[in-house]
Amino acid sequence: MIKRLRGTYDVLPQDAIKWQYVEDVFSVILERYGYREIRTPVIEETSLFTRSIGETTDIVTKEMYTFLDQKGRSITLRPEGTASVVRAFLEGSISPDALTKLYYWGDMFRYDRPQKGRYREFCQVGVEAIGSAIPALDAEVISLAMCLLETLGLKDLKLNLNSVGCVDCRRVYYEKLKDYFNSSTVVTMGKLCPTCQKRLEKNPMRIFDCKEENCQRTIEKAPTIAESLCSNCTLAFENLKKYLSLLDIPFVLNTRLVRGLDYYTRTAFEITYEKMGSPQQNALAAGGRYDNLIQELGGPPTPAIGFAMGMERILLAMEIAKVNIPTGKKVEIYFVSLGEVAFQEAFKIIDRLRRKGFYVYATTSGRSLKSQLREADRLCVGYTLILGGDELSRRVVMLRDMENSTQREIPLKDLEDELAKL
Ligand code: HAM
């Protein structure tokens, strides 16, 4: 038997209800904050991701699903949404002067080591606010992320905050990092792994992402970006903290939070849910500013900020927090028909009822009364309608309340009105 691929999963009907609930709650809140939905393709030119996420990141070096198409072009299944949204923003010439607020849902693909909360195909919901550099927007975006998670009933969330500075801060910081990692203290602690040795030359901040024990040990004492922030970045960070305080949003400063994508400037944040265990899988949401990305992808200088959340992790967190998912009351009816003539009449009535908005289930093959009632039980419907030859000749139908096992006859002509009262 063919099995699903490692790192993928099926959403079975009983779980799909939970997904739909989160999607419904989120869509309303996102629109309330002024975001409009955007949908982009799952496949893009590989260079879109190498250029935006960065050549030395784990995502680009190890995790992308890349293949050549029939014409030999390098194509990649999107590992994240920001690059595609920026590409679409530029290609679609969406009003570049105003603040553009976009949100998206979609499957992302990363060839990572699968474990609980980490998949190779996973679903992100993300937002991108394009066109403003003011720190109040950063606070608003973070507030939106908190609002989405808290509205689901998740508590004890931790907001980890950092500023990764701008190109100028980074220039100063890289020199400090190089000095540190080449210093005798570090060298005596043992060599960096071969990947990090390359990172030291090309992009030393990426060393912070390394999971190797020896590299981790050296990172602990490494200088942080905080001491290298320029005055503008320091001021922006102070303002962000001020706005967060205005909104009563507590945060924890984490000067080692650098994020695994290269496009970030200034604000970087992660919202973690510690009850989920392993720090590698407990980030429910993560994001930050990317003030240079739009220009790097060929657009005019345009500051922007956003975040993305992993749907699987959110659902897992809801399970841990024992969040009750409201099922939403809808009247579900199973239509039992007996004999070919009654079936044909039922066939018409069922179609009419569905068009009027009722949830009507029925078999399309002539089954016994017992078998149809068993099916109604299995589907846990609230009501059953029964139409046999006798009922049909009297132009009535039997309505059975499945919960209290009572039944009554309803004239066929009154059926819609009576069902509407249930
Ligand atoms: P990211 O940190 O790579 O950022 O992913 C964001 C969130 O997606 C994570 O915090 C996590 O909840 C979820 N996630 C990531 N990888 C996996 C995985 N393998 N399995 C399950 N869930 C996962 C980004 O993707 C940026 N594009 C976020 C952003 C938007 N920054 C600015 N705008």
Coordinates of C-alpha atoms and ligand atoms in Angstrom, one line a residue:
M1 CA 0.0 0.0 0.0
I2 CA 1.3 3.5 -0.8
K3 CA 1.8 5.6 2.3
R4 CA 2.1 9.3 2.7
L5 CA 5.5 10.9 2.5
R6 CA 7.6 11.4 5.7
G7 CA 7.0 14.8 7.2
T8 CA 3.5 15.1 5.6
Y9 CA 0.1 14.4 7.2
D10 CA -3.6 14.1 6.3
V11 CA -6.2 16.3 7.8
L12 CA -9.1 13.9 8.5
P13 CA -12.7 15.2 8.7
Q14 CA -12.8 15.3 12.5
D15 CA -9.6 17.5 12.5
A16 CA -10.7 19.6 9.5
I17 CA -13.4 21.1 11.7
K18 CA -10.6 22.4 14.0
W19 CA -8.7 23.9 11.0
Q20 CA -11.8 25.6 9.7
Y21 CA -12.5 27.0 13.2
V22 CA -9.0 28.6 13.4
E23 CA -9.3 29.9 9.8
D24 CA -12.7 31.4 10.5
V25 CA -11.5 33.2 13.7
F26 CA -8.3 34.4 12.0
S27 CA -10.0 35.7 8.9
V28 CA -12.3 38.0 10.8
I29 CA -9.5 39.4 13.0
L30 CA -7.1 39.9 10.1
E31 CA -9.8 41.8 8.2
R32 CA -10.5 43.9 11.3
Y33 CA -6.9 45.0 11.4
G34 CA -7.1 46.1 7.8
Y35 CA -5.5 43.1 6.1
R36 CA -6.7 41.8 2.7
E37 CA -6.0 38.3 1.4
I38 CA -3.4 37.6 -1.3
R39 CA -2.8 34.2 -2.9
T40 CA 0.5 33.4 -4.6
P41 CA 1.7 30.3 -6.4
V42 CA 3.3 27.3 -4.6
I43 CA 6.1 27.2 -7.2
E44 CA 8.5 30.1 -7.9
E45 CA 11.8 30.6 -9.6
T46 CA 14.5 29.3 -7.2
S47 CA 16.4 32.6 -7.3
L48 CA 13.5 34.4 -5.6
F49 CA 14.3 32.4 -2.5
T50 CA 18.1 32.3 -2.7
R51 CA 18.1 36.1 -3.1
S52 CA 15.7 36.9 -0.3
I53 CA 16.2 34.2 2.3
G54 CA 19.9 34.2 1.8
E55 CA 22.5 31.9 0.3
T56 CA 24.0 30.8 3.6
T57 CA 20.8 30.1 5.5
D58 CA 19.8 26.5 6.5
I59 CA 16.6 26.9 4.4
V60 CA 18.4 27.7 1.2
T61 CA 21.5 25.4 1.7
K62 CA 19.7 22.3 3.0
E63 CA 15.9 22.5 3.0
M64 CA 14.5 23.6 -0.3
Y65 CA 12.5 21.3 -2.6
T66 CA 14.2 22.4 -5.9
F67 CA 13.9 20.7 -9.3
L68 CA 14.4 21.5 -13.0
D69 CA 11.2 21.8 -15.0
Q70 CA 10.8 20.5 -18.6
K71 CA 12.8 23.5 -20.0
G72 CA 15.6 23.1 -17.5
R73 CA 14.5 26.1 -15.3
S74 CA 15.2 25.8 -11.6
I75 CA 12.0 25.8 -9.7
T76 CA 11.4 25.7 -5.9
L77 CA 8.4 24.8 -3.8
R78 CA 8.0 27.9 -1.6
P79 CA 9.6 27.3 1.8
E80 CA 8.0 30.5 3.2
G81 CA 5.5 33.2 2.1
T82 CA 7.2 36.6 2.4
A83 CA 9.4 36.4 -0.7
S84 CA 6.4 35.4 -2.9
V85 CA 4.2 38.2 -1.4
V86 CA 6.9 40.8 -2.1
R87 CA 7.3 39.4 -5.7
A88 CA 3.5 39.6 -6.2
F89 CA 3.4 43.1 -4.6
L90 CA 6.0 44.3 -7.1
E91 CA 4.6 42.4 -10.1
G92 CA 1.0 43.5 -9.4
S93 CA 2.1 47.1 -8.8
I94 CA -0.1 47.3 -5.7
S95 CA -0.3 51.0 -4.7
P96 CA 3.4 51.5 -3.6
D97 CA 2.7 54.8 -1.9
A98 CA 0.2 53.7 0.7
L99 CA 0.6 51.2 3.4
T100 CA -0.4 47.8 2.0
K101 CA -1.6 45.1 4.4
L102 CA -1.7 41.6 3.1
Y103 CA -2.4 38.2 4.6
Y104 CA -2.1 34.7 3.2
W105 CA -2.6 31.1 4.1
G106 CA -0.7 28.3 2.4
D107 CA 1.4 25.2 2.4
M108 CA 5.2 25.7 2.7
F109 CA 7.8 23.1 2.0
R110 CA 11.1 22.5 3.9
Y111 CA 13.2 19.4 3.8
D112 CA 13.7 19.4 7.6
R113 CA 14.0 16.5 10.1
P114 CA 10.3 15.7 10.8
Q115 CA 9.2 15.7 14.4
K116 CA 6.2 16.8 16.4
G117 CA 5.5 20.4 15.3
R118 CA 8.0 20.2 12.5
Y119 CA 6.9 19.0 9.1
R120 CA 8.2 19.0 5.5
E121 CA 4.9 20.3 4.2
F122 CA 3.3 22.7 6.7
C123 CA 0.7 25.4 6.6
Q124 CA 1.5 29.0 7.5
V125 CA -0.8 32.0 7.9
G126 CA 1.1 35.1 7.5
V127 CA 0.8 38.9 7.2
E128 CA 2.9 41.5 5.5
A129 CA 2.5 45.3 6.1
I130 CA 4.4 47.0 3.4
G131 CA 5.2 50.7 3.1
S132 CA 6.0 52.1 6.6
A133 CA 9.0 52.1 8.9
I134 CA 7.4 53.6 12.0
P135 CA 7.8 51.5 15.1
A136 CA 4.1 51.9 16.0
L137 CA 3.4 49.6 13.0
D138 CA 5.8 47.0 14.5
A139 CA 3.9 47.1 17.7
E140 CA 0.6 46.9 15.9
V141 CA 1.8 43.9 13.9
I142 CA 3.0 42.2 17.1
S143 CA -0.3 43.0 18.8
L144 CA -2.2 41.4 15.9
A145 CA -0.1 38.2 16.3
M146 CA -0.9 38.1 20.1
C147 CA -4.6 38.9 19.4
L148 CA -4.9 36.0 17.0
L149 CA -3.4 33.5 19.4
E150 CA -5.1 34.8 22.5
T151 CA -8.5 34.9 20.8
L152 CA -8.1 31.1 20.3
G153 CA -7.8 30.8 24.1
L154 CA -4.0 30.4 24.2
K155 CA -2.4 31.9 27.3
D156 CA 1.1 32.0 28.8
L157 CA 2.6 33.1 25.5
K158 CA 6.0 34.6 25.5
L159 CA 7.0 37.4 23.2
N160 CA 10.8 37.2 22.5
L161 CA 12.1 40.5 21.1
N162 CA 15.3 41.7 19.5
S163 CA 16.6 44.2 17.0
V164 CA 19.0 42.8 14.4
G165 CA 19.9 46.4 13.3
C166 CA 20.5 47.7 9.8
V167 CA 23.3 47.2 7.3
D168 CA 25.5 49.8 9.1
C169 CA 25.0 48.1 12.5
R170 CA 25.7 44.7 10.9
R171 CA 29.0 45.9 9.4
V172 CA 30.3 46.9 12.8
Y173 CA 28.9 43.8 14.5
Y174 CA 30.3 41.3 11.9
E175 CA 33.8 42.7 12.6
K176 CA 33.3 42.1 16.4
L177 CA 32.0 38.6 15.7
K178 CA 35.0 37.8 13.5
D179 CA 37.4 39.0 16.1
Y180 CA 35.6 37.0 18.8
F181 CA 35.4 33.7 16.8
N182 CA 39.0 34.1 15.7
S183 CA 40.2 35.0 19.2
S184 CA 42.4 32.5 21.2
T185 CA 39.7 32.0 23.8
V186 CA 37.3 30.6 21.2
V187 CA 39.9 28.7 19.3
T188 CA 40.9 26.9 22.5
M189 CA 37.2 26.0 23.1
G190 CA 37.4 23.9 19.9
K191 CA 36.9 24.7 16.2
L192 CA 33.7 25.9 14.7
C193 CA 32.0 23.2 12.5
P194 CA 33.0 23.4 8.8
T195 CA 29.6 25.1 7.9
C196 CA 30.1 27.8 10.6
Q197 CA 33.7 28.4 9.4
K198 CA 32.3 29.3 6.0
R199 CA 29.5 31.3 7.8
L200 CA 32.2 33.2 9.7
E201 CA 33.5 34.5 6.4
K202 CA 30.3 35.1 4.6
N203 CA 27.6 35.8 7.2
P204 CA 28.8 35.4 10.8
M205 CA 25.3 36.0 12.4
R206 CA 24.2 32.7 10.9
I207 CA 26.5 30.9 13.4
F208 CA 23.8 31.6 15.9
D209 CA 21.5 29.1 14.1
C210 CA 24.0 26.2 14.4
K211 CA 22.8 23.2 16.4
E212 CA 26.3 21.7 16.8
E213 CA 27.3 21.4 20.5
N214 CA 30.7 23.0 20.1
C215 CA 29.4 26.0 18.1
Q216 CA 26.6 26.4 20.6
R217 CA 29.1 26.6 23.4
T218 CA 31.1 29.3 21.6
I219 CA 27.9 31.3 20.8
E220 CA 27.1 31.6 24.5
K221 CA 29.8 34.1 25.1
A222 CA 29.7 35.8 21.7
P223 CA 29.0 39.6 21.6
T224 CA 25.4 40.4 20.8
I225 CA 24.1 42.8 18.2
A226 CA 22.7 45.0 21.0
E227 CA 26.1 46.7 21.6
S228 CA 26.5 47.4 17.9
L229 CA 23.2 49.1 17.1
C230 CA 23.5 52.5 15.4
S231 CA 21.6 55.5 17.0
N232 CA 18.7 55.3 14.5
C233 CA 18.2 51.6 15.2
T234 CA 18.5 52.1 18.9
L235 CA 15.9 54.9 18.8
A236 CA 13.5 52.7 16.7
F237 CA 13.9 49.8 19.1
E238 CA 13.2 52.1 22.1
N239 CA 10.1 53.4 20.4
L240 CA 8.9 49.9 19.7
K241 CA 9.3 49.0 23.3
K242 CA 7.4 52.2 24.3
Y243 CA 4.5 51.3 21.9
L244 CA 4.4 47.7 23.2
S245 CA 4.1 49.1 26.7
L246 CA 1.3 51.4 25.7
L247 CA -0.5 48.3 24.5
D248 CA 0.3 46.4 27.7
I249 CA 2.1 43.7 25.8
P250 CA 4.9 42.2 27.9
F251 CA 8.1 41.1 26.1
V252 CA 11.4 39.4 26.9
L253 CA 14.5 40.8 25.3
N254 CA 16.5 38.1 23.6
T255 CA 19.6 39.5 22.1
R256 CA 20.5 36.2 20.6
L257 CA 17.3 36.0 18.5
V258 CA 18.6 36.4 14.9
R259 CA 15.9 34.4 13.0
G260 CA 16.8 31.9 10.3
L261 CA 16.2 34.2 7.3
D262 CA 18.6 36.8 6.1
Y263 CA 16.2 39.5 5.0
Y264 CA 15.5 40.8 8.5
T265 CA 16.5 44.4 9.7
R266 CA 15.7 45.9 13.0
T267 CA 12.7 44.2 14.7
A268 CA 12.9 40.5 15.1
F269 CA 10.4 38.6 17.2
E270 CA 9.1 35.1 18.1
I271 CA 6.0 34.2 20.1
T272 CA 6.7 30.9 21.9
Y273 CA 4.4 28.6 23.9
E274 CA 6.8 26.9 26.3
K275 CA 4.3 24.1 27.2
M276 CA 5.0 22.8 23.8
G277 CA 8.4 21.6 24.9
S278 CA 11.5 21.7 22.8
P279 CA 12.6 25.3 22.1
Q280 CA 13.1 24.3 18.4
Q281 CA 9.4 23.6 17.9
N282 CA 7.7 26.0 20.4
A283 CA 7.6 29.1 18.2
L284 CA 3.9 29.6 17.2
A285 CA 4.6 32.8 15.3
A286 CA 7.7 34.6 14.1
G287 CA 8.6 37.6 12.1
G288 CA 10.2 40.9 11.8
R289 CA 11.1 43.9 9.7
Y290 CA 12.6 43.5 6.3
D291 CA 13.3 47.1 5.2
N292 CA 15.7 46.2 2.3
L293 CA 14.1 43.2 0.8
I294 CA 11.8 45.0 -1.6
Q295 CA 14.6 47.1 -3.0
E296 CA 16.8 44.0 -3.2
L297 CA 14.1 42.3 -5.3
G298 CA 14.1 45.2 -7.8
G299 CA 11.5 47.6 -6.2
P300 CA 11.8 51.1 -4.8
P301 CA 13.1 51.5 -1.3
T302 CA 10.1 50.3 0.8
P303 CA 10.2 49.3 4.4
A304 CA 8.0 46.4 5.6
I305 CA 7.2 44.1 8.5
G306 CA 5.4 40.8 8.9
F307 CA 5.1 37.5 10.6
A308 CA 4.0 34.0 9.9
M309 CA 2.4 31.3 12.2
G310 CA 2.5 27.6 11.8
M311 CA -1.0 26.2 11.8
E312 CA 0.0 22.7 13.0
R313 CA 1.7 24.2 16.0
I314 CA -1.3 26.4 16.8
L315 CA -3.6 23.3 16.7
L316 CA -1.1 21.4 18.9
A317 CA -0.9 24.2 21.4
M318 CA -4.8 24.3 21.5
E319 CA -4.8 20.6 22.2
I320 CA -2.2 21.1 25.1
A321 CA -4.2 24.0 26.4
K322 CA -7.4 22.0 26.2
V323 CA -9.2 24.7 24.2
N324 CA -12.8 23.9 23.5
I325 CA -13.6 24.3 19.8
P326 CA -17.2 25.4 19.3
T327 CA -18.8 23.1 16.8
G328 CA -21.3 25.7 15.6
K329 CA -25.0 24.6 15.7
K330 CA -26.3 23.5 12.3
V331 CA -29.4 21.4 11.6
E332 CA -28.2 18.2 10.0
I333 CA -30.8 15.8 8.6
Y334 CA -30.6 12.3 7.2
F335 CA -33.2 11.5 4.6
V336 CA -34.4 7.9 4.6
S337 CA -36.4 6.8 1.5
L338 CA -37.9 3.4 1.0
G339 CA -38.5 2.0 -2.5
E340 CA -37.8 3.4 -5.9
V341 CA -40.8 5.8 -6.2
A342 CA -40.1 7.4 -2.8
F343 CA -36.4 7.6 -3.6
Q344 CA -37.2 9.6 -6.8
E345 CA -39.4 12.0 -4.8
A346 CA -36.8 12.2 -2.0
F347 CA -34.1 12.9 -4.6
K348 CA -35.9 16.0 -5.7
I349 CA -36.7 17.2 -2.2
I350 CA -33.2 16.7 -0.9
D351 CA -31.8 18.8 -3.8
R352 CA -34.3 21.6 -3.0
L353 CA -33.5 21.5 0.7
R354 CA -29.8 21.7 0.1
R355 CA -30.3 24.7 -2.2
K356 CA -32.2 26.3 0.6
G357 CA -29.3 25.9 3.0
F358 CA -30.1 22.7 4.9
Y359 CA -27.5 20.1 5.6
V360 CA -29.1 17.0 4.1
Y361 CA -27.4 13.6 3.9
A362 CA -28.8 10.5 2.1
T363 CA -27.8 7.3 0.4
T364 CA -28.1 7.1 -3.3
S365 CA -28.5 3.4 -3.4
G366 CA -31.7 1.6 -2.3
R367 CA -30.8 0.3 1.2
S368 CA -33.0 -1.1 3.9
L369 CA -34.6 1.1 6.6
K370 CA -32.3 -0.4 9.2
S371 CA -29.2 0.2 7.2
Q372 CA -30.2 3.8 6.5
L373 CA -31.0 4.5 10.1
R374 CA -27.6 3.0 11.1
E375 CA -26.0 5.4 8.7
A376 CA -27.9 8.3 10.3
D377 CA -26.7 7.3 13.7
R378 CA -23.1 7.0 12.5
L379 CA -23.3 10.6 11.1
C380 CA -24.7 11.8 14.4
V381 CA -27.4 13.9 12.7
G382 CA -30.0 15.7 14.8
Y383 CA -33.0 14.6 12.7
T384 CA -34.1 12.0 10.2
L385 CA -36.8 12.4 7.6
I386 CA -38.4 9.1 6.5
L387 CA -40.4 8.8 3.3
G388 CA -41.9 5.5 2.3
G389 CA -44.7 4.5 -0.1
D390 CA -47.4 5.1 2.5
E391 CA -46.2 8.6 3.5
L392 CA -45.8 9.5 -0.2
S393 CA -49.4 8.5 -1.0
R394 CA -50.6 10.8 1.8
R395 CA -48.1 13.6 0.8
V396 CA -46.5 13.6 4.2
V397 CA -43.0 12.8 5.6
M398 CA -42.0 11.5 9.0
L399 CA -39.6 13.7 11.0
R400 CA -37.7 11.9 13.7
D401 CA -35.8 13.7 16.5
M402 CA -32.8 11.5 17.0
E403 CA -31.9 12.9 20.4
N404 CA -35.2 12.2 22.2
S405 CA -36.5 9.5 19.8
T406 CA -39.8 11.3 19.1
Q407 CA -41.4 11.5 15.7
R408 CA -44.2 13.4 13.9
E409 CA -45.6 13.7 10.4
I410 CA -45.2 16.8 8.4
P411 CA -47.1 17.6 5.2
L412 CA -44.6 17.7 2.4
K413 CA -45.8 21.2 1.4
D414 CA -44.8 22.5 4.8
L415 CA -41.5 20.8 5.1
E416 CA -39.2 23.7 4.5
D417 CA -41.1 25.9 7.0
E418 CA -41.1 23.2 9.6
L419 CA -37.3 22.5 9.2
A420 CA -36.5 26.2 9.4
K421 CA -38.1 26.2 12.9
L422 CA -35.7 23.4 14.2
Ligands
HAM1 P1 9.8 31.2 10.0 O1 10.3 31.5 11.4 O2 10.6 30.4 9.2 O3 9.4 32.6 9.4 O4 8.4 30.5 10.2 C1 7.3 31.1 10.8 C2 6.5 30.0 11.6 O5 6.1 28.9 10.8 C3 7.3 29.3 12.7 O6 7.3 30.1 13.9 C4 6.5 28.1 12.9 O7 5.3 28.3 13.7 C5 6.1 27.7 11.5 N1 7.0 26.7 10.9 C6 8.2 27.0 10.3 N2 8.8 25.8 9.9 C7 7.9 24.8 10.2 C8 7.9 23.4 10.0 N3 9.0 22.8 9.4 N4 6.9 22.7 10.4 C9 5.8 23.3 11.0 N5 5.8 24.7 11.3 C10 6.8 25.4 10.8 C11 9.0 32.7 8.1 O8 8.6 31.8 7.4 C12 8.8 34.2 7.7 N6 8.4 34.2 6.3 C13 7.9 35.0 8.6 C14 7.8 36.4 8.2 C15 6.7 36.9 7.5 N7 8.6 37.3 8.4 C16 8.2 38.5 7.9 N8 7.1 38.2 7.4

